[in-house]
Coordinates of C-alpha atoms in Angstrom, one line a residue:
Chain A
X157 CA 0.0 0.0 0.0
X158 CA 2.7 2.5 1.0
X159 CA 4.8 1.1 -1.8
X160 CA 2.1 1.8 -4.4
X161 CA 1.4 5.3 -3.0
X162 CA 5.1 6.0 -3.2
X163 CA 5.2 5.1 -6.9
X164 CA 2.1 7.2 -7.5
X165 CA 3.8 10.1 -5.6
X166 CA 6.9 9.8 -7.8
X167 CA 4.8 9.6 -10.9
X168 CA 3.0 12.9 -10.0
X169 CA 6.2 14.7 -9.0
X170 CA 7.7 13.6 -12.3
X171 CA 4.6 14.9 -14.2
X172 CA 5.1 18.3 -12.6
X173 CA 8.8 18.2 -13.8
X174 CA 7.8 17.1 -17.3
X175 CA 5.1 19.8 -17.6
X176 CA 7.6 22.4 -16.5
X177 CA 10.0 21.2 -19.2
X178 CA 7.2 21.4 -21.8
X179 CA 6.2 24.9 -20.8
X180 CA 9.8 25.9 -21.1
X181 CA 9.9 24.3 -24.6
X182 CA 12.6 21.9 -23.7
X183 CA 13.2 18.9 -25.9
X184 CA 12.4 15.2 -25.1
X185 CA 15.7 14.9 -23.3
X186 CA 14.9 17.9 -21.1
X187 CA 11.5 16.4 -20.4
X188 CA 13.0 13.1 -19.2
X189 CA 15.7 14.9 -17.2
X190 CA 13.3 17.2 -15.4
X191 CA 10.9 14.4 -14.7
X192 CA 13.6 12.3 -13.1
X193 CA 15.2 15.1 -11.1
X194 CA 11.9 16.4 -9.8
X195 CA 10.7 12.9 -8.7
X196 CA 14.0 11.6 -7.3
X197 CA 16.1 14.7 -6.4
X198 CA 14.8 15.2 -2.9
X199 CA 15.4 11.6 -1.8
X200 CA 18.8 11.5 -3.5
X201 CA 19.8 14.7 -1.6
X202 CA 18.6 13.1 1.7
X203 CA 20.4 9.8 1.1
X204 CA 23.7 11.5 0.0
X205 CA 23.6 13.7 3.1
X206 CA 22.9 10.8 5.4
X207 CA 25.5 8.7 3.7
X208 CA 23.0 6.0 2.7
X209 CA 24.6 5.4 -0.7
X210 CA 23.7 4.4 -3.3
X211 CA 20.4 6.3 -2.7
X212 CA 17.1 4.4 -2.6
X213 CA 16.3 5.9 -6.0
X214 CA 19.2 3.8 -7.5
X215 CA 18.4 0.6 -5.7
X216 CA 15.2 -0.4 -7.3
X217 CA 14.8 0.0 -11.0
X218 CA 11.1 1.1 -10.8
X219 CA 12.2 4.3 -9.1
X220 CA 13.9 5.3 -12.3
X221 CA 11.3 3.8 -14.7
X222 CA 8.2 5.4 -13.1
X223 CA 9.4 9.0 -13.8
X224 CA 10.4 7.9 -17.3
X225 CA 6.8 6.6 -17.8
X226 CA 5.5 10.0 -16.5
X227 CA 7.7 11.8 -19.0
X228 CA 6.3 9.7 -21.8
X229 CA 2.7 10.4 -20.8
X230 CA 3.4 14.1 -20.6
X231 CA 5.3 14.0 -23.9
X232 CA 2.4 12.5 -25.8
X233 CA -0.6 13.7 -23.9
X234 CA 0.3 16.9 -22.1
X235 CA -2.8 18.8 -23.1
X236 CA -4.9 16.1 -21.4
X237 CA -2.6 16.2 -18.3
X238 CA -2.8 19.9 -18.1
X239 CA -6.6 19.7 -18.1
X240 CA -6.3 17.3 -15.2
X241 CA -4.1 19.8 -13.3
X242 CA -6.3 19.8 -10.2
X243 CA -5.9 16.0 -9.8
X244 CA -2.1 16.4 -10.4
X245 CA -2.0 18.9 -7.6
X246 CA -4.1 16.7 -5.4
X247 CA -1.7 13.7 -5.9
X248 CA 1.2 16.0 -5.6
X249 CA -0.1 17.0 -2.1
X250 CA -0.4 13.3 -1.3
X251 CA 3.2 12.7 -2.4
X252 CA 4.4 15.7 -0.3
X253 CA 2.6 14.2 2.8
X254 CA 4.1 10.7 2.2
X255 CA 7.6 11.8 1.3
X256 CA 8.1 14.2 4.2
X257 CA 7.0 11.5 6.6
X258 CA 9.1 8.7 5.1
X259 CA 12.0 11.0 4.7
X260 CA 12.0 12.0 8.3
X261 CA 11.7 8.3 9.4
X262 CA 14.6 7.3 7.1
X263 CA 16.8 10.0 8.8
X264 CA 15.7 9.0 12.3
X265 CA 16.5 5.3 11.5
X266 CA 20.0 6.4 10.5
X267 CA 20.5 7.9 13.9
X268 CA 20.2 11.6 13.1
X269 CA 18.8 13.9 15.7
X270 CA 15.1 15.1 15.6
X271 CA 15.8 18.6 14.1
X272 CA 18.2 17.2 11.5
X273 CA 15.7 14.4 10.6
X274 CA 12.9 16.9 10.2
X275 CA 15.1 19.1 7.9
X276 CA 15.9 16.0 5.8
X277 CA 12.2 15.0 5.7
X278 CA 11.3 18.4 4.3
X279 CA 14.2 18.1 1.9
X280 CA 12.8 14.8 0.7
X281 CA 9.5 16.4 0.0
X282 CA 10.6 19.7 -1.6
X283 CA 14.1 19.2 -2.8
X284 CA 13.2 17.7 -6.2
X285 CA 11.0 20.7 -7.0
X286 CA 13.8 23.1 -6.0
X287 CA 16.2 21.3 -8.4
X288 CA 13.5 21.4 -11.1
X289 CA 13.1 25.1 -10.8
X290 CA 16.9 25.7 -10.7
X291 CA 17.4 23.7 -13.9
X292 CA 14.4 25.3 -15.6
X293 CA 15.7 28.8 -14.6
X294 CA 12.6 29.9 -12.8
X295 CA 12.3 31.4 -9.3
X296 CA 11.7 28.4 -7.1
X297 CA 8.1 28.0 -6.2
X298 CA 9.4 27.1 -2.7
X299 CA 10.5 30.7 -2.0
X300 CA 8.1 32.7 -4.1
X301 CA 5.8 35.0 -2.0
X302 CA 2.8 34.4 -4.2
X303 CA 2.9 30.6 -4.1
X304 CA 0.5 28.7 -1.8
X305 CA 2.0 27.1 1.3
X306 CA 3.9 24.0 0.3
X307 CA 6.9 23.5 2.6
X308 CA 5.2 24.7 5.8
X309 CA 2.8 21.8 5.9
X310 CA 5.8 19.5 5.3
X311 CA 7.7 21.2 8.1
X312 CA 4.9 20.7 10.6
X313 CA 4.4 17.1 9.4
X314 CA 8.1 16.4 9.7
X315 CA 8.2 17.9 13.2
X316 CA 5.2 15.9 14.2
X317 CA 6.9 12.7 13.2
X318 CA 10.0 13.5 15.3
X319 CA 7.7 14.3 18.3
X320 CA 5.8 11.0 17.8
X321 CA 9.1 9.2 17.5
X322 CA 10.5 10.8 20.7
X323 CA 7.2 10.0 22.6
X324 CA 7.4 6.4 21.3
X325 CA 3.9 6.6 19.8
X326 CA 3.1 3.7 17.5
X327 CA 4.4 4.8 14.2
X328 CA 2.0 2.6 12.3
X329 CA -0.7 5.0 13.4
X330 CA 1.3 8.3 13.7
X331 CA 3.0 8.1 10.3
X332 CA -0.2 7.8 8.1
X333 CA -2.1 10.3 10.3
X334 CA 0.7 12.8 9.8
X335 CA 0.8 12.2 6.1
X336 CA -2.9 12.7 5.9
X337 CA -2.6 15.9 7.9
X338 CA 0.1 17.3 5.6
X339 CA -2.0 16.4 2.6
X340 CA -5.1 18.1 4.0
X341 CA -3.2 21.2 5.1
X342 CA -1.6 21.5 1.7
X343 CA -4.9 21.1 -0.1
X344 CA -6.6 23.7 2.1
X345 CA -3.7 26.1 1.5
X346 CA -4.2 25.7 -2.3
X347 CA -8.0 26.1 -2.1
X348 CA -7.8 29.2 0.3
X349 CA -4.6 30.5 -1.4
X350 CA -2.7 30.7 1.9
X351 CA 0.8 32.2 1.5
X352 CA 3.7 32.7 3.8
X353 CA 4.5 36.3 4.9
X354 CA 7.3 38.3 3.5
X355 CA 9.8 40.1 5.7
X356 CA 8.2 42.7 7.9
X357 CA 8.5 46.0 6.3
X358 CA 7.9 44.6 2.8
X359 CA 4.4 43.5 3.7
X360 CA 2.1 45.6 1.6
X361 CA -1.5 46.2 2.7
X362 CA -4.1 44.1 0.9
Chain B
X93 CA 46.2 5.3 -23.7
X94 CA 42.8 5.5 -22.0
X95 CA 44.5 7.6 -19.2
X96 CA 45.8 10.1 -21.8
X97 CA 42.5 10.3 -23.6
X98 CA 40.8 10.9 -20.3
X99 CA 43.0 13.8 -19.5
X100 CA 42.5 15.2 -23.0
X101 CA 38.7 14.8 -22.5
X102 CA 38.9 16.7 -19.2
X103 CA 41.0 19.4 -20.8
X104 CA 38.4 19.9 -23.6
X105 CA 35.4 19.8 -21.2
X106 CA 37.3 22.4 -19.1
X107 CA 37.9 24.6 -22.2
X108 CA 34.1 24.6 -22.9
X109 CA 33.5 25.8 -19.3
X110 CA 36.2 28.4 -19.5
X111 CA 34.9 29.8 -22.8
X112 CA 31.4 30.0 -21.3
X113 CA 32.8 32.0 -18.4
X114 CA 34.6 34.3 -20.8
X115 CA 31.5 34.8 -22.9
X116 CA 29.6 35.7 -19.8
X117 CA 32.4 38.2 -18.8
X118 CA 33.2 36.4 -15.6
X119 CA 36.6 37.2 -13.9
X120 CA 39.6 34.9 -13.6
X121 CA 38.1 33.1 -10.6
X122 CA 34.9 32.4 -12.5
X123 CA 36.9 31.0 -15.4
X124 CA 38.8 28.6 -13.1
X125 CA 35.6 27.6 -11.3
X126 CA 33.6 26.9 -14.5
X127 CA 36.5 25.0 -16.0
X128 CA 36.8 22.7 -13.0
X129 CA 33.1 22.2 -12.5
X130 CA 32.5 21.4 -16.2
X131 CA 35.4 19.0 -16.4
X132 CA 34.8 17.2 -13.1
X133 CA 31.2 17.8 -12.1
X134 CA 29.7 14.8 -13.9
X135 CA 32.2 12.3 -12.4
X136 CA 31.9 13.9 -8.9
X137 CA 28.1 13.5 -9.1
X138 CA 28.4 9.9 -10.1
X139 CA 30.9 9.0 -7.4
X140 CA 28.9 10.8 -4.6
X141 CA 25.8 8.9 -5.7
X142 CA 27.6 5.6 -5.8
X143 CA 29.2 6.4 -2.5
X144 CA 32.8 6.1 -3.9
X145 CA 34.2 8.9 -1.9
X146 CA 36.4 10.8 -2.2
X147 CA 35.5 11.0 -5.9
X148 CA 38.1 10.0 -8.5
X149 CA 38.5 13.7 -9.3
X150 CA 39.9 14.2 -5.8
X151 CA 42.2 11.2 -5.8
X152 CA 44.8 12.2 -8.4
X153 CA 46.0 15.7 -8.5
X154 CA 46.2 15.8 -12.3
X155 CA 42.4 15.7 -12.4
X156 CA 42.4 19.1 -10.7
X157 CA 45.4 20.5 -12.5
X158 CA 44.4 19.7 -16.1
X159 CA 41.2 21.9 -15.9
X160 CA 43.3 24.6 -14.3
X161 CA 45.7 24.5 -17.3
X162 CA 42.7 24.7 -19.6
X163 CA 41.5 27.7 -17.8
X164 CA 44.9 29.4 -18.1
X165 CA 45.0 28.6 -21.9
X166 CA 41.5 30.0 -22.4
X167 CA 42.4 33.1 -20.2
X168 CA 45.4 34.1 -22.3
X169 CA 44.5 32.8 -25.7
X170 CA 40.7 32.5 -26.0
X171 CA 40.5 34.1 -29.4
X172 CA 42.7 31.4 -30.8
X173 CA 40.7 28.7 -28.9
X174 CA 37.5 30.1 -30.3
X175 CA 38.9 29.9 -33.8
X176 CA 39.6 26.2 -33.2
X177 CA 36.1 25.6 -32.0
X178 CA 35.5 22.8 -34.5
X179 CA 38.4 20.9 -32.9
X180 CA 37.2 21.7 -29.4
X181 CA 33.8 20.2 -30.3
X182 CA 35.5 17.2 -31.9
X183 CA 37.5 16.4 -28.8
X184 CA 34.4 17.2 -26.7
X185 CA 32.6 14.4 -28.6
X186 CA 35.5 12.1 -27.9
X187 CA 35.3 13.0 -24.2
X188 CA 31.6 12.3 -24.2
X189 CA 32.1 8.9 -25.7
X190 CA 34.9 8.0 -23.3
X191 CA 33.2 9.3 -20.1
X192 CA 29.8 7.8 -20.7
X193 CA 31.5 4.4 -21.2
X194 CA 33.9 4.6 -18.3
X195 CA 31.1 6.1 -16.1
X196 CA 28.8 3.2 -16.8
X197 CA 31.6 0.7 -16.2
X198 CA 32.4 2.3 -12.8
X199 CA 28.8 2.1 -11.7
X200 CA 28.5 -1.6 -12.8
X201 CA 31.8 -2.4 -10.9
X202 CA 30.2 -0.9 -7.8
X203 CA 27.3 -3.4 -8.1
X204 CA 24.6 -1.1 -9.4
X205 CA 21.9 -2.5 -11.8
X206 CA 22.1 -2.0 -15.6
X207 CA 19.5 0.8 -15.8
X208 CA 21.1 2.7 -12.8
X209 CA 24.6 2.3 -14.3
X210 CA 23.5 3.6 -17.6
X211 CA 21.9 6.6 -15.9
X212 CA 25.1 7.3 -14.0
X213 CA 27.2 6.8 -17.2
X214 CA 25.2 9.5 -18.9
X215 CA 25.5 11.6 -15.8
X216 CA 29.2 11.3 -16.0
X217 CA 29.2 12.5 -19.6
X218 CA 26.7 15.4 -19.3
X219 CA 26.5 16.4 -15.6
X220 CA 29.4 18.8 -15.8
X221 CA 27.9 20.7 -18.7
X222 CA 24.6 20.9 -16.8
X223 CA 26.3 22.4 -13.7
X224 CA 28.2 24.8 -16.0
X225 CA 25.0 26.1 -17.5
X226 CA 23.3 26.4 -14.1
X227 CA 26.2 28.5 -12.6
X228 CA 26.5 30.6 -15.8
X229 CA 22.7 31.2 -15.7
X230 CA 21.9 29.9 -19.2
X231 CA 19.3 27.4 -20.3
X232 CA 21.2 24.1 -20.2
X233 CA 22.3 23.0 -23.6
X234 CA 21.2 19.6 -22.5
X235 CA 17.5 20.5 -22.6
X236 CA 17.4 23.1 -25.3
X237 CA 15.3 22.1 -28.3
X238 CA 17.6 23.8 -30.7
X239 CA 20.8 22.0 -29.6
X240 CA 22.3 19.2 -31.5
X241 CA 21.9 15.7 -30.0
X242 CA 24.3 15.3 -27.2
X243 CA 22.9 13.1 -24.4
X244 CA 21.1 10.7 -26.7
X245 CA 24.3 9.3 -28.2
X246 CA 25.5 9.0 -24.6
X247 CA 22.3 7.2 -23.6
X248 CA 22.6 4.7 -26.4
X249 CA 26.3 4.2 -25.6
X250 CA 25.7 3.7 -21.9
X251 CA 22.9 1.2 -22.7
X252 CA 25.1 -0.7 -25.1
X253 CA 27.8 -1.0 -22.4
X254 CA 25.3 -2.6 -19.9
X255 CA 24.1 -5.0 -22.6
X256 CA 27.7 -6.0 -23.4
X257 CA 28.3 -6.4 -19.7
X258 CA 25.2 -8.6 -19.2
X259 CA 26.2 -10.7 -22.3
X260 CA 29.7 -11.1 -20.9
X261 CA 31.2 -9.7 -24.1
X262 CA 34.9 -8.9 -23.8
X263 CA 34.9 -5.4 -22.5
X264 CA 38.3 -4.7 -23.9
X265 CA 36.7 -4.7 -27.3
X266 CA 33.1 -3.6 -26.5
X267 CA 34.1 -0.5 -24.5
X268 CA 36.3 1.2 -27.1
X269 CA 33.9 0.2 -29.8
X270 CA 31.0 1.9 -27.9
X271 CA 33.0 5.0 -27.2
X272 CA 33.9 5.3 -30.9
X273 CA 30.2 4.8 -31.8
X274 CA 29.1 7.6 -29.4
X275 CA 31.8 9.9 -30.8
X276 CA 30.7 9.2 -34.4
X277 CA 27.0 9.6 -33.6
X278 CA 27.6 12.9 -31.8
X279 CA 29.8 14.2 -34.6
X280 CA 27.1 13.2 -37.2
X281 CA 24.4 14.9 -35.1
X282 CA 26.5 18.1 -35.1
X283 CA 27.2 18.0 -38.8
X284 CA 23.6 17.2 -39.7
X285 CA 22.1 19.4 -36.9
X286 CA 20.0 16.5 -35.6
X287 CA 17.8 17.7 -32.7
X288 CA 15.5 15.9 -30.3
X289 CA 11.8 16.4 -30.7
X290 CA 9.7 18.6 -28.4
X291 CA 6.4 17.5 -26.9
X292 CA 3.9 16.5 -29.4
X293 CA 1.6 19.4 -30.0
X294 CA 4.4 21.8 -29.7
X295 CA 6.0 20.5 -32.8
X296 CA 5.8 23.2 -35.5
X297 CA 5.9 22.2 -39.1
X298 CA 9.3 22.8 -40.8
Chain C
X146 CA 36.9 30.3 21.2
X147 CA 37.1 28.7 17.7
X148 CA 33.7 27.2 18.4
X149 CA 32.1 30.5 19.2
X150 CA 33.8 32.2 16.2
X151 CA 32.4 29.4 14.0
X152 CA 28.8 30.0 15.2
X153 CA 29.3 33.8 14.6
X154 CA 30.6 33.0 11.1
X155 CA 27.6 30.8 10.4
X156 CA 25.3 33.5 11.7
X157 CA 26.8 36.1 9.4
X158 CA 26.8 33.9 6.4
X159 CA 23.1 33.1 7.1
X160 CA 22.4 36.9 7.4
X161 CA 23.8 37.4 3.9
X162 CA 21.5 34.6 2.6
X163 CA 18.5 36.0 4.4
X164 CA 19.1 39.5 3.1
X165 CA 19.4 38.2 -0.4
X166 CA 16.1 36.5 0.0
X167 CA 14.5 39.7 1.3
X168 CA 15.9 41.7 -1.6
X169 CA 14.5 39.2 -4.0
X170 CA 11.1 39.4 -2.2
X171 CA 11.0 35.8 -1.2
X172 CA 8.7 34.7 1.6
X173 CA 9.5 33.5 5.1
X174 CA 10.2 30.0 3.8
X175 CA 12.6 31.4 1.2
X176 CA 14.4 33.5 3.9
X177 CA 15.0 30.4 6.1
X178 CA 16.1 28.2 3.2
X179 CA 18.5 30.8 1.8
X180 CA 19.9 31.4 5.3
X181 CA 20.5 27.7 5.9
X182 CA 21.9 27.0 2.5
X183 CA 24.3 30.0 2.6
X184 CA 25.6 29.2 6.0
X185 CA 25.9 25.4 5.7
X186 CA 26.2 24.7 2.0
X187 CA 29.9 24.9 1.7
X188 CA 30.6 22.6 4.6
X189 CA 28.0 20.1 3.4
X190 CA 29.5 20.0 -0.1
X191 CA 33.0 19.4 1.5
X192 CA 31.8 16.6 3.8
X193 CA 29.7 14.9 1.1
X194 CA 32.8 14.9 -1.3
X195 CA 35.1 13.7 1.5
X196 CA 32.6 11.0 2.4
X197 CA 32.3 12.3 6.0
X198 CA 28.6 11.7 6.3
X199 CA 26.4 12.9 7.9
X200 CA 28.1 16.3 7.4
X201 CA 29.2 18.3 10.5
X202 CA 26.2 20.6 9.8
X203 CA 23.9 17.7 10.6
X204 CA 25.7 16.5 13.7
X205 CA 25.1 19.3 16.2
X206 CA 21.7 20.9 16.3
X207 CA 23.1 24.4 16.8
X208 CA 24.5 24.4 13.3
X209 CA 20.9 24.3 12.0
X210 CA 19.5 26.6 14.7
X211 CA 22.0 29.5 14.4
X212 CA 21.1 30.1 10.7
X213 CA 17.4 29.9 11.7
X214 CA 18.0 32.6 14.3
X215 CA 19.7 34.7 11.7
X216 CA 16.7 34.3 9.4
X217 CA 14.4 35.4 12.2
X218 CA 16.6 38.5 13.0
X219 CA 16.6 39.4 9.3
X220 CA 12.9 38.8 8.9
X221 CA 11.9 41.2 11.7
X222 CA 14.7 43.7 11.6
X223 CA 16.3 43.7 8.2
X224 CA 16.4 47.5 7.8
X225 CA 18.6 47.6 10.9
X226 CA 20.7 44.8 9.6
X227 CA 21.1 46.5 6.3
X228 CA 22.3 49.7 8.0
X229 CA 24.9 47.5 9.8
X230 CA 26.1 46.1 6.5
X231 CA 29.7 47.1 7.1
X232 CA 29.8 45.0 10.2
X233 CA 28.1 42.2 8.4
X234 CA 30.8 42.3 5.7
X235 CA 33.5 42.4 8.4
X236 CA 32.2 39.3 10.2
X237 CA 31.6 37.7 6.8
X238 CA 35.3 38.2 6.1
X239 CA 36.1 36.6 9.5
X240 CA 33.9 33.7 8.7
X241 CA 35.7 33.3 5.3
X242 CA 39.1 33.2 7.0
X243 CA 37.9 30.7 9.6
X244 CA 36.1 28.4 7.3
X245 CA 38.7 28.2 4.5
X246 CA 41.3 27.2 7.2
X247 CA 39.1 24.7 9.1
X248 CA 37.8 23.3 5.8
X249 CA 41.3 22.7 4.5
X250 CA 42.3 21.1 7.8
X251 CA 39.3 18.8 7.8
X252 CA 40.2 17.6 4.3
X253 CA 43.8 17.0 5.3
X254 CA 42.7 15.0 8.3
X255 CA 40.7 12.8 6.0
X256 CA 43.8 12.0 4.1
X257 CA 43.3 14.1 1.0
X258 CA 46.3 15.5 -0.9
X259 CA 47.3 19.1 -0.4
X260 CA 45.8 20.5 -3.7
X261 CA 42.6 18.6 -3.1
X262 CA 42.4 19.8 0.5
X263 CA 43.0 23.4 -0.5
X264 CA 40.2 23.1 -3.1
X265 CA 37.8 21.8 -0.5
X266 CA 38.9 24.5 2.0
X267 CA 37.9 27.2 -0.5
X268 CA 34.7 25.2 -1.2
X269 CA 33.9 25.4 2.5
X270 CA 34.3 29.2 2.5
X271 CA 32.6 30.1 -0.8
X272 CA 30.3 27.1 -1.6
X273 CA 27.3 28.4 0.4
X274 CA 27.4 31.8 -1.3
X275 CA 27.5 30.1 -4.7
X276 CA 24.4 28.0 -3.9
X277 CA 22.7 31.1 -2.5
X278 CA 23.2 32.9 -5.8
X279 CA 22.1 29.9 -7.9
X280 CA 18.8 29.6 -5.9
X281 CA 18.2 33.4 -5.9
X282 CA 18.9 33.4 -9.6
X283 CA 21.6 36.0 -9.6
X284 CA 25.0 35.8 -11.2
X285 CA 27.2 34.4 -8.5
X286 CA 29.2 37.1 -6.7
X287 CA 32.0 34.6 -6.9
X288 CA 32.4 34.9 -10.6
X289 CA 31.3 38.5 -11.3
X290 CA 34.1 40.7 -12.6
X291 CA 32.9 43.7 -10.6
X292 CA 32.9 42.0 -7.2
X293 CA 35.8 42.6 -4.8
X294 CA 38.2 39.7 -4.3
X295 CA 36.6 37.0 -2.1
X296 CA 37.8 33.6 -3.1
X297 CA 41.4 34.6 -3.9
X298 CA 42.2 35.4 -0.3
X299 CA 40.6 32.1 0.6
X300 CA 42.7 30.3 -2.0
X301 CA 45.9 31.8 -0.7
X302 CA 44.9 31.0 2.8
X303 CA 44.0 27.4 2.0
X304 CA 47.3 27.0 0.1
X305 CA 49.2 28.4 3.1
X306 CA 47.5 25.9 5.4
X307 CA 48.6 23.0 3.2
X308 CA 52.2 24.3 3.1
X309 CA 52.2 24.7 6.9
X310 CA 50.9 21.2 7.2
X311 CA 53.5 19.7 4.9
X312 CA 56.3 21.7 6.7
X313 CA 55.0 20.3 10.1
X314 CA 54.6 23.9 11.4
X315 CA 52.7 24.0 14.7
X316 CA 49.1 24.3 13.5
X317 CA 48.0 26.0 16.7
X318 CA 49.9 29.1 15.5
X319 CA 49.7 28.7 11.7
X320 CA 46.0 28.2 11.5
X321 CA 44.9 31.3 13.3
X322 CA 47.6 33.3 11.6
X323 CA 46.3 32.2 8.2
X324 CA 42.7 33.0 9.2
X325 CA 43.7 36.5 10.3
X326 CA 45.6 37.0 7.0
X327 CA 42.6 35.9 4.9
X328 CA 40.4 38.2 6.9
X329 CA 42.8 41.2 6.5
X330 CA 43.3 40.5 2.8
X331 CA 39.5 40.3 2.2
X332 CA 38.9 43.5 4.2
X333 CA 41.6 45.3 2.2
X334 CA 40.1 44.1 -1.0
X335 CA 36.8 45.5 0.0
X336 CA 38.1 48.8 1.1
X337 CA 40.3 49.2 -2.0
X338 CA 37.8 47.6 -4.4
X339 CA 40.4 45.1 -5.7
X340 CA 38.9 42.9 -8.4
X341 CA 40.2 39.9 -10.3
X342 CA 41.1 40.4 -14.0
X343 CA 38.9 39.2 -16.9
X344 CA 40.3 37.2 -19.8
X345 CA 43.0 39.0 -21.6
X346 CA 41.5 40.7 -24.7
X347 CA 38.3 41.5 -22.7
X348 CA 40.2 43.9 -20.4
X349 CA 39.1 47.4 -21.1
X350 CA 41.4 50.3 -20.3
X351 CA 40.5 52.2 -17.1

């Protein structure tokens, strides 16, 4: 179940990379590269920092093939995919919830402290999108003042996992509950267009 | 022989980084940094992902000194180097063929699967150029729709190496043959201006 | 003493990241990310390349909390911080001196050669700022022809450390002396606006 959701999450992350490449008029190679980097970049960063090499993304071949399939779908059918953008964003939120939780747990299992593990959990969720935006030469959605909250739900979720871990709560309950919370928070932020504040004196009245 | 060709390949990759820095009007420091990153970035990425640290680039001092020499040559004589751009591109194609083959073999030797090894072989060949373009703030040549095929020859070559490996073909023959094939394919793509397709509905009639 | 100076250095590097984020009108998340990346990026790059994982930045929680504090200070009081920019640059120069020395020593302790260690020492000092500029989508200060010398003092300092190491000089004297030299050189470069040359024929008469 988790394994299937993980592949769905990778697929949707890859779709967002492939669509970015298509919007930027990259060629087929660019579509594949951006799909792979967006889907796998966050987890690879986490594993390289932890020292868990080769990263999980390079241990099972499906982790490389699923983003390739997403790139192919986007290549041939991107107008359809774009029309389904609400569902893409919905699955993306599910992927965010899943990956920030599993990323935090992976770091905790490797003996990192709670703050460090939470940082790496967030990195797992948002790192791929950051790399996507750097390669596509656009201001990272992660830091843009006009983008709906994305990493803040992930930060709260990652922190919650470390608290649950420290309190020895049963992870089989706490982990999915946190993932669902991150998913719901992210979806609410999209629907209500919640944004993070800018630095104090830059805030303009609305 | 391979060792000399490898240093020639690094030199030419570094020249392409240094020329980019000069075109972007970077200072001497920028020329050195872009030369080193372009020459060594792909191999460092591969080794960090494999977990083969410190990377090969940091194990023999000539790997760091050859790009430095290339930066010096470009610094003092870049008009001459630019006039020789056809030869630079020719040696660059040779470097691409060599590095995608040796990169794939390195990953296979470290026990990675065939698809993963091919991905890392391609990364070895094209990763440095990608980092160069990100630092120089230009759309990566790798993903641009108007750039001649570069990574596709490398992908085919890397895949061929994994097939030869799985079929237990004698690598002493298969490896150089594949490198020559990648070189020839890349040179043909340059001469004939072969490009990769864009996503379907974006294709404009020619 | 070194430990306190180190945290001060991280704080000031983080301030420079946070101010960049504020100038680029990033949101609170962007301010935190750029503060963390600028402060810790160079050391993380060094440790990942050496294979010393998890990196030092992930081993003590204060390394993550100090940049967070700097982000908070910049968030609430950036006009004050900007008025103190001379002191920020002064402490930044101190951080550069410290980190290029400690980074080189770390690499030497892990058995890397002198040239490699010097490269990684410079990476420790300037890597975070490079990542900051890539994420903020501005031409890296590191490579800009109009920026005052920054990495050249670090290069000389890192080289001096490797010479002192090879000559078996007492590091308890050589290391702080080198850090002070780098600091003084960098401050002089700022005051006198020393810049690195561009490639030969691009040099315009002054």
